[in-house]
GROMACS .gro file of N, CA and C in nm:
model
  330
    1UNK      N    1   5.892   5.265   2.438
    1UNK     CA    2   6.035   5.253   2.426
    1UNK      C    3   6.072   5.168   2.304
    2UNK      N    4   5.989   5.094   2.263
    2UNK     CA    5   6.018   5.007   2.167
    2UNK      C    6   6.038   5.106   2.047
    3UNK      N    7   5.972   5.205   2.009
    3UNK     CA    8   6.047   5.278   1.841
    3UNK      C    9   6.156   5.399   1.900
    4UNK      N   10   6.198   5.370   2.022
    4UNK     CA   11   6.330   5.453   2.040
    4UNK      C   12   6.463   5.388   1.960
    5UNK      N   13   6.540   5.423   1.889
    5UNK     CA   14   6.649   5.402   1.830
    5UNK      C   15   6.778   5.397   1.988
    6UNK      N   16   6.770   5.489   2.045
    6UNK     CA   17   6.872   5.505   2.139
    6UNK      C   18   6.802   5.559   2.276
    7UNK      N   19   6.863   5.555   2.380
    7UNK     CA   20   6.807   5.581   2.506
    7UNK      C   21   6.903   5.653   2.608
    8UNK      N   22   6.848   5.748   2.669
    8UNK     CA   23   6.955   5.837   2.770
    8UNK      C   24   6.913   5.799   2.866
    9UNK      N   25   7.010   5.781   2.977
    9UNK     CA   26   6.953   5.733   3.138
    9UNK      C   27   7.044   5.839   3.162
   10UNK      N   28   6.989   5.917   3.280
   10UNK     CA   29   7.097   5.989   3.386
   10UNK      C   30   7.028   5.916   3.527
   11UNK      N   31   7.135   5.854   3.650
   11UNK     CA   32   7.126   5.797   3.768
   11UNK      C   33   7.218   5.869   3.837
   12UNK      N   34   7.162   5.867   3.924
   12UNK     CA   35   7.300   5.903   4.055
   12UNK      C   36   7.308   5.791   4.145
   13UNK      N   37   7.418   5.792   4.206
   13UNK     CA   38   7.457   5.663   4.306
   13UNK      C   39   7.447   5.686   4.427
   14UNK      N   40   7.363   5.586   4.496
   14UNK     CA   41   7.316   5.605   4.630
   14UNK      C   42   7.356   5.488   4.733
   15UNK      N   43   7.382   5.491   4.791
   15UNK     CA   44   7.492   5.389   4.923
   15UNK      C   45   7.541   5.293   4.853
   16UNK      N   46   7.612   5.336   4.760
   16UNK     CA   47   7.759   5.264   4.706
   16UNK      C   48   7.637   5.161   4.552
   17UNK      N   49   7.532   5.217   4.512
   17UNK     CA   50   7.518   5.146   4.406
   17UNK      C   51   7.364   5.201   4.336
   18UNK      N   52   7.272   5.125   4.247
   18UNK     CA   53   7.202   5.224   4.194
   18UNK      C   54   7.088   5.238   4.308
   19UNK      N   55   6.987   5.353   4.283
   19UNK     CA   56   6.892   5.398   4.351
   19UNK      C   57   6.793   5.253   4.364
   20UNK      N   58   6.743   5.224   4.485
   20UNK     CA   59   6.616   5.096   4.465
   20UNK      C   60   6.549   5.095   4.351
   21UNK      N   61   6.473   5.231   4.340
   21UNK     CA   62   6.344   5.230   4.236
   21UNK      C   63   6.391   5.285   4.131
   22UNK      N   64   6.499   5.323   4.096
   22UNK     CA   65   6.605   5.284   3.928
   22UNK      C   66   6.565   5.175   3.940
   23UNK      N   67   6.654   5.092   4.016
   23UNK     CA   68   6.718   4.897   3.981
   23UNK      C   69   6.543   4.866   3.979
   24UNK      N   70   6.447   4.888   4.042
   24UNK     CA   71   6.331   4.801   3.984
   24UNK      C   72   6.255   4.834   3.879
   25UNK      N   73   6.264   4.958   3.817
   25UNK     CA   74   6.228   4.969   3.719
   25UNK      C   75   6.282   4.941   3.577
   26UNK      N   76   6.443   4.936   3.640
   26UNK     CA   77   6.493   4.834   3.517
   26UNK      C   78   6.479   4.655   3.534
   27UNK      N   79   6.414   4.629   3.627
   27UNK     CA   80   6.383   4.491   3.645
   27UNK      C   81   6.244   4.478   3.572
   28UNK      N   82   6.142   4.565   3.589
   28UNK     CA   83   6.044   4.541   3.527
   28UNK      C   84   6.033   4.553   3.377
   29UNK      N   85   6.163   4.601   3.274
   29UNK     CA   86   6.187   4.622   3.157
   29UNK      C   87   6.244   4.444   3.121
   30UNK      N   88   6.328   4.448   3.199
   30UNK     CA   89   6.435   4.302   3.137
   30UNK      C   90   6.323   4.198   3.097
   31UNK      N   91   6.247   4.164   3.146
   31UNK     CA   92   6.170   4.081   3.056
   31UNK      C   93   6.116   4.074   2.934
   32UNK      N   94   6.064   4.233   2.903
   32UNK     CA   95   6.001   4.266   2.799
   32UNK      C   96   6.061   4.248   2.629
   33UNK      N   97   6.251   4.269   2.680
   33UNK     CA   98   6.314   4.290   2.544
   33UNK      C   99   6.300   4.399   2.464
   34UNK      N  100   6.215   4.555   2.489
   34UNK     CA  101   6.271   4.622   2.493
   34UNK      C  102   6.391   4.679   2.441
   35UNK      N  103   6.466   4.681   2.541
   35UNK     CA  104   6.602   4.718   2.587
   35UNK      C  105   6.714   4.683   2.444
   36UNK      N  106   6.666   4.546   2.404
   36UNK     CA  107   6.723   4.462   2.344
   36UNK      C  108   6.714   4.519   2.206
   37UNK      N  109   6.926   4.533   2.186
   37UNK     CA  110   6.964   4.611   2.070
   37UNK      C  111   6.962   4.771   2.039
   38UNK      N  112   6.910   4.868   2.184
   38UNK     CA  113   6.910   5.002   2.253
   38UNK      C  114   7.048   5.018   2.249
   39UNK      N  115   7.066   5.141   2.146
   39UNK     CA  116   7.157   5.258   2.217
   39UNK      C  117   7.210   5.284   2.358
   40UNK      N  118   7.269   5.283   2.402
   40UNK     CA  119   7.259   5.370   2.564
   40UNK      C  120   7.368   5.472   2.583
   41UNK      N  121   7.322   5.587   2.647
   41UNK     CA  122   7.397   5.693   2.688
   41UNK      C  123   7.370   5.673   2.852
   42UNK      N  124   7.468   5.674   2.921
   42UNK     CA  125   7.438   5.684   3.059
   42UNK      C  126   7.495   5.799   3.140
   43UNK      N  127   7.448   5.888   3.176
   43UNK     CA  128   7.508   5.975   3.256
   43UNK      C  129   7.505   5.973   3.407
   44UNK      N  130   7.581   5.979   3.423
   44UNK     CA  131   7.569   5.924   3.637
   44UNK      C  132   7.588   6.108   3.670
   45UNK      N  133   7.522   6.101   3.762
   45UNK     CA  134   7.493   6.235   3.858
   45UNK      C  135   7.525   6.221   3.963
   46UNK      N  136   7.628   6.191   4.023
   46UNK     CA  137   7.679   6.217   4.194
   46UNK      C  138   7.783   6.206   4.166
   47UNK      N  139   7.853   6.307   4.277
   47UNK     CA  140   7.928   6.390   4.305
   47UNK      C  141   8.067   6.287   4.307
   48UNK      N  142   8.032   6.155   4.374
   48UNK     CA  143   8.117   6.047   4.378
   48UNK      C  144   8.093   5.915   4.335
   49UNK      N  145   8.105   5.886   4.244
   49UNK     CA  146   8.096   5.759   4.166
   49UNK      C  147   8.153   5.649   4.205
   50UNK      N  148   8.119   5.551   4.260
   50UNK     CA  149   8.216   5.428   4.269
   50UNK      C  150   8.189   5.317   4.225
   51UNK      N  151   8.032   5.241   4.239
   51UNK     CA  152   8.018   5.097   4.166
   51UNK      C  153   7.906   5.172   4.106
   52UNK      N  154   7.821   5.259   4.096
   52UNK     CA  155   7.685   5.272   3.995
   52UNK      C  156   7.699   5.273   3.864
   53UNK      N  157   7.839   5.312   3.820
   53UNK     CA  158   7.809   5.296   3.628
   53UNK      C  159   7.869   5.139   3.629
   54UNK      N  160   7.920   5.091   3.681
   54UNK     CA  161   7.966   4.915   3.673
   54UNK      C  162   7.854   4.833   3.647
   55UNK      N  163   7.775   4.865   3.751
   55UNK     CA  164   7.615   4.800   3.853
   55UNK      C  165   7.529   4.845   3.697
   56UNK      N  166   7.547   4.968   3.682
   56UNK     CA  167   7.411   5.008   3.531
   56UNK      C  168   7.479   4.955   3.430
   57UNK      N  169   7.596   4.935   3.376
   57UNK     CA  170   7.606   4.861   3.242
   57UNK      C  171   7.624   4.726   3.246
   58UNK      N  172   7.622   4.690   3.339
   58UNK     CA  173   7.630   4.501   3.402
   58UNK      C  174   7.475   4.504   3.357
   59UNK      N  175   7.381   4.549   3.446
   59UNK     CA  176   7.243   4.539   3.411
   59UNK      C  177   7.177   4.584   3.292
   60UNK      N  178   7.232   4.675   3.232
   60UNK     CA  179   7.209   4.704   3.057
   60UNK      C  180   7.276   4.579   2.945
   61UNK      N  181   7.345   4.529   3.001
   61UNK     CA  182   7.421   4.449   2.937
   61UNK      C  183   7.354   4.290   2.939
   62UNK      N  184   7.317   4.274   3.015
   62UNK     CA  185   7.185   4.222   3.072
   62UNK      C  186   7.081   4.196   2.936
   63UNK      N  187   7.060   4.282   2.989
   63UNK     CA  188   6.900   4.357   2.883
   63UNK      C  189   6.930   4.362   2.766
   64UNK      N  190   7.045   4.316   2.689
   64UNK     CA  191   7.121   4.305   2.548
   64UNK      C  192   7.103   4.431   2.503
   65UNK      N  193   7.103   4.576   2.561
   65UNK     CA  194   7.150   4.674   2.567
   65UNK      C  195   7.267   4.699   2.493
   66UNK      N  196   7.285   4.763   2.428
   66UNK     CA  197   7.427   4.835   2.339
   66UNK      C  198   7.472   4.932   2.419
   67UNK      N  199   7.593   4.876   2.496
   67UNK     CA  200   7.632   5.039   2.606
   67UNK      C  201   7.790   5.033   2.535
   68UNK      N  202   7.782   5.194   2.513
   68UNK     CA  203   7.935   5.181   2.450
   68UNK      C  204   8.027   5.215   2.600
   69UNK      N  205   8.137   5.166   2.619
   69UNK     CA  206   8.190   5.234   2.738
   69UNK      C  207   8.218   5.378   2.733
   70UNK      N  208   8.281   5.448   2.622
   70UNK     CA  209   8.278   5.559   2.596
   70UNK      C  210   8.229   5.627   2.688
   71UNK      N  211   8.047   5.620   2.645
   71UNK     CA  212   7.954   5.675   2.705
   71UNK      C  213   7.886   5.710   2.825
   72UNK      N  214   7.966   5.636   2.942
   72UNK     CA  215   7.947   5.599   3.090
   72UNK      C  216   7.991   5.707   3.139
   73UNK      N  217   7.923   5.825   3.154
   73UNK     CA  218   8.012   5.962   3.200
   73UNK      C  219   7.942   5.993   3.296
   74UNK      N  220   8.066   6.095   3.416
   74UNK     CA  221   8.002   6.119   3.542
   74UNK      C  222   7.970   6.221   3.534
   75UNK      N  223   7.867   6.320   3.580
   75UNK     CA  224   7.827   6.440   3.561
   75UNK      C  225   7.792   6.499   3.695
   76UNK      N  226   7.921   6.608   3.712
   76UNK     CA  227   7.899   6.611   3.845
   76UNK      C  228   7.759   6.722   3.892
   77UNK      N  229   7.732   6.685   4.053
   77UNK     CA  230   7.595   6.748   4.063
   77UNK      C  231   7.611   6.915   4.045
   78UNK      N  232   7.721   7.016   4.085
   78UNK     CA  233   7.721   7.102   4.067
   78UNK      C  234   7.730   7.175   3.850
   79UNK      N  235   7.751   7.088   3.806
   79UNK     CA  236   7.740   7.122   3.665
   79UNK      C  237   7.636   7.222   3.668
   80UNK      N  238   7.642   7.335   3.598
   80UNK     CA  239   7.492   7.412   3.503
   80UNK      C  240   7.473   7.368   3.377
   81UNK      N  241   7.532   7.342   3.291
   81UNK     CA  242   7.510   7.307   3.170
   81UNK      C  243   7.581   7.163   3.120
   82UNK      N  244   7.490   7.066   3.123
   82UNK     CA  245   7.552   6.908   3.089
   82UNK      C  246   7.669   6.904   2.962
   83UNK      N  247   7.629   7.008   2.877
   83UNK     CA  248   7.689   6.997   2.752
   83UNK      C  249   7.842   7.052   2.803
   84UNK      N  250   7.852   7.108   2.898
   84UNK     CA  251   7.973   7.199   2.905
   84UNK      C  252   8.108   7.099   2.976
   85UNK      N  253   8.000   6.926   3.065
   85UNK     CA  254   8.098   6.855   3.108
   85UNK      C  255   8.207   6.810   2.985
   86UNK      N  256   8.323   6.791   3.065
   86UNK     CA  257   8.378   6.712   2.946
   86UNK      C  258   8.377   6.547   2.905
   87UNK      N  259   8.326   6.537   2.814
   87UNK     CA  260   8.321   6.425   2.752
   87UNK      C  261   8.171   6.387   2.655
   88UNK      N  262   8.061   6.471   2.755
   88UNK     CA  263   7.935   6.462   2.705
   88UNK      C  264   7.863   6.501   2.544
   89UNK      N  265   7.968   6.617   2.501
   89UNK     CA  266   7.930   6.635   2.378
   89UNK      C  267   7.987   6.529   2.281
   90UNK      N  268   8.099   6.484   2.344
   90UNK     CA  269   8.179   6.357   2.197
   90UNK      C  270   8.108   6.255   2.223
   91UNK      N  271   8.039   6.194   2.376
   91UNK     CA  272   7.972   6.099   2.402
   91UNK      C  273   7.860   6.116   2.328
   92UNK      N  274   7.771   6.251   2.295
   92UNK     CA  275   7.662   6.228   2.200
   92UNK      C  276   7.668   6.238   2.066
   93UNK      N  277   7.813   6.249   2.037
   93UNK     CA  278   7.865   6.243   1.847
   93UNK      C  279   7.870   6.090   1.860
   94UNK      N  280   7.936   6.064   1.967
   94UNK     CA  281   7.961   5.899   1.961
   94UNK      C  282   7.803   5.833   1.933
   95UNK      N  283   7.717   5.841   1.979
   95UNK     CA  284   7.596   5.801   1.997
   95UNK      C  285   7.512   5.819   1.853
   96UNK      N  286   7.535   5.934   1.806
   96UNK     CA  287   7.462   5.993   1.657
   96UNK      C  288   7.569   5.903   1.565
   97UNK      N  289   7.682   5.897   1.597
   97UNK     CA  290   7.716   5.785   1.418
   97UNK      C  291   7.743   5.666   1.467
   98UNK      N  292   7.665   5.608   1.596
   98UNK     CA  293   7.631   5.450   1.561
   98UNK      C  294   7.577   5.396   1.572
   99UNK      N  295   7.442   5.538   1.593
   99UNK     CA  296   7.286   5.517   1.503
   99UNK      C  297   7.326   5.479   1.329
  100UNK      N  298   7.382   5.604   1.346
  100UNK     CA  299   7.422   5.647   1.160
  100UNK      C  300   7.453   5.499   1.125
  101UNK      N  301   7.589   5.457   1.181
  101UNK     CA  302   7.605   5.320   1.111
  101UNK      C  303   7.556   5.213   1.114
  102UNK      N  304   7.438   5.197   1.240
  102UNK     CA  305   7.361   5.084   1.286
  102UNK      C  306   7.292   5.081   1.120
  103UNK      N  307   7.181   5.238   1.096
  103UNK     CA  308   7.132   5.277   1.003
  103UNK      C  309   7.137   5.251   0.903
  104UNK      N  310   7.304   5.251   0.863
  104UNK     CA  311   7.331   5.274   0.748
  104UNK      C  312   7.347   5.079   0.698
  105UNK      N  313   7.369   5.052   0.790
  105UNK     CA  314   7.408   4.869   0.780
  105UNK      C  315   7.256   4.848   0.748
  106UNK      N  316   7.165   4.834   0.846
  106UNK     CA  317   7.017   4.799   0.792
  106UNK      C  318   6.976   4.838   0.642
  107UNK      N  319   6.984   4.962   0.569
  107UNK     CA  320   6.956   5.011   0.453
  107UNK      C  321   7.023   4.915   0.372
  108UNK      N  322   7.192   4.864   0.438
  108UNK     CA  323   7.305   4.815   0.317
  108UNK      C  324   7.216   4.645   0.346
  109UNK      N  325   7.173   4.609   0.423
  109UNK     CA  326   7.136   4.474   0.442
  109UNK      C  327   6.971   4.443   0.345
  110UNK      N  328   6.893   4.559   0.349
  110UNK     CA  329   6.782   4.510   0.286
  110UNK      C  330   6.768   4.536   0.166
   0.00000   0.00000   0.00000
């Protein structure tokens, strides 16, 4: 994970918050740093959303994670094609130019 530029999570929400073995596998990251200065795209997968994208960018946020709010989109379980929800394709333009500008700042800095 460390030469990932950006990172996609899709979670779904399970008795009002994230799945157990999501939340511990992002517990076993937070130490590492990692995380730290990551992109994030988060896509939530259930049908009804109520605290799991709060609960995942509290804990990405955490992890000095870059979560744009933008990007916190619900995707419902009946979807066929992710790209076709709305919001998901501008959420991944959003994501490609601020790599671009993260990018483009590092090049202008060295």
């Amino acid at each position: 994970m460390n030469a990932a530029d950006a990172v996609l999570i899709a979670c779904p929400e399970y008795a009002h918050g994230l799945p157990g073995a999501f939340k511990n596998a992002l517990d076993w990251v937070v130490g590492s740093g990692e995380m730290s200065g990551k992109l994030v795209l988060a896509l939530n997968t259930s049908a009804r959303l109520i605290h799991a994208p709060a609960q995942l960018a509290e804990i990405l946020r955490t992890m000095d994670a870059w979560v744009l709010d933008a990007v916190l989109i619900e995707v419902p379980r009946q979807a066929r094609d992710v790209l076709d929800v709305p919001g998901v394709a501008e959420a991944l333009q959003e994501i490609w130019r601020s790599l671009f500008q993260t990018a483009s700042g590092a090049d202008a800095l060295a």
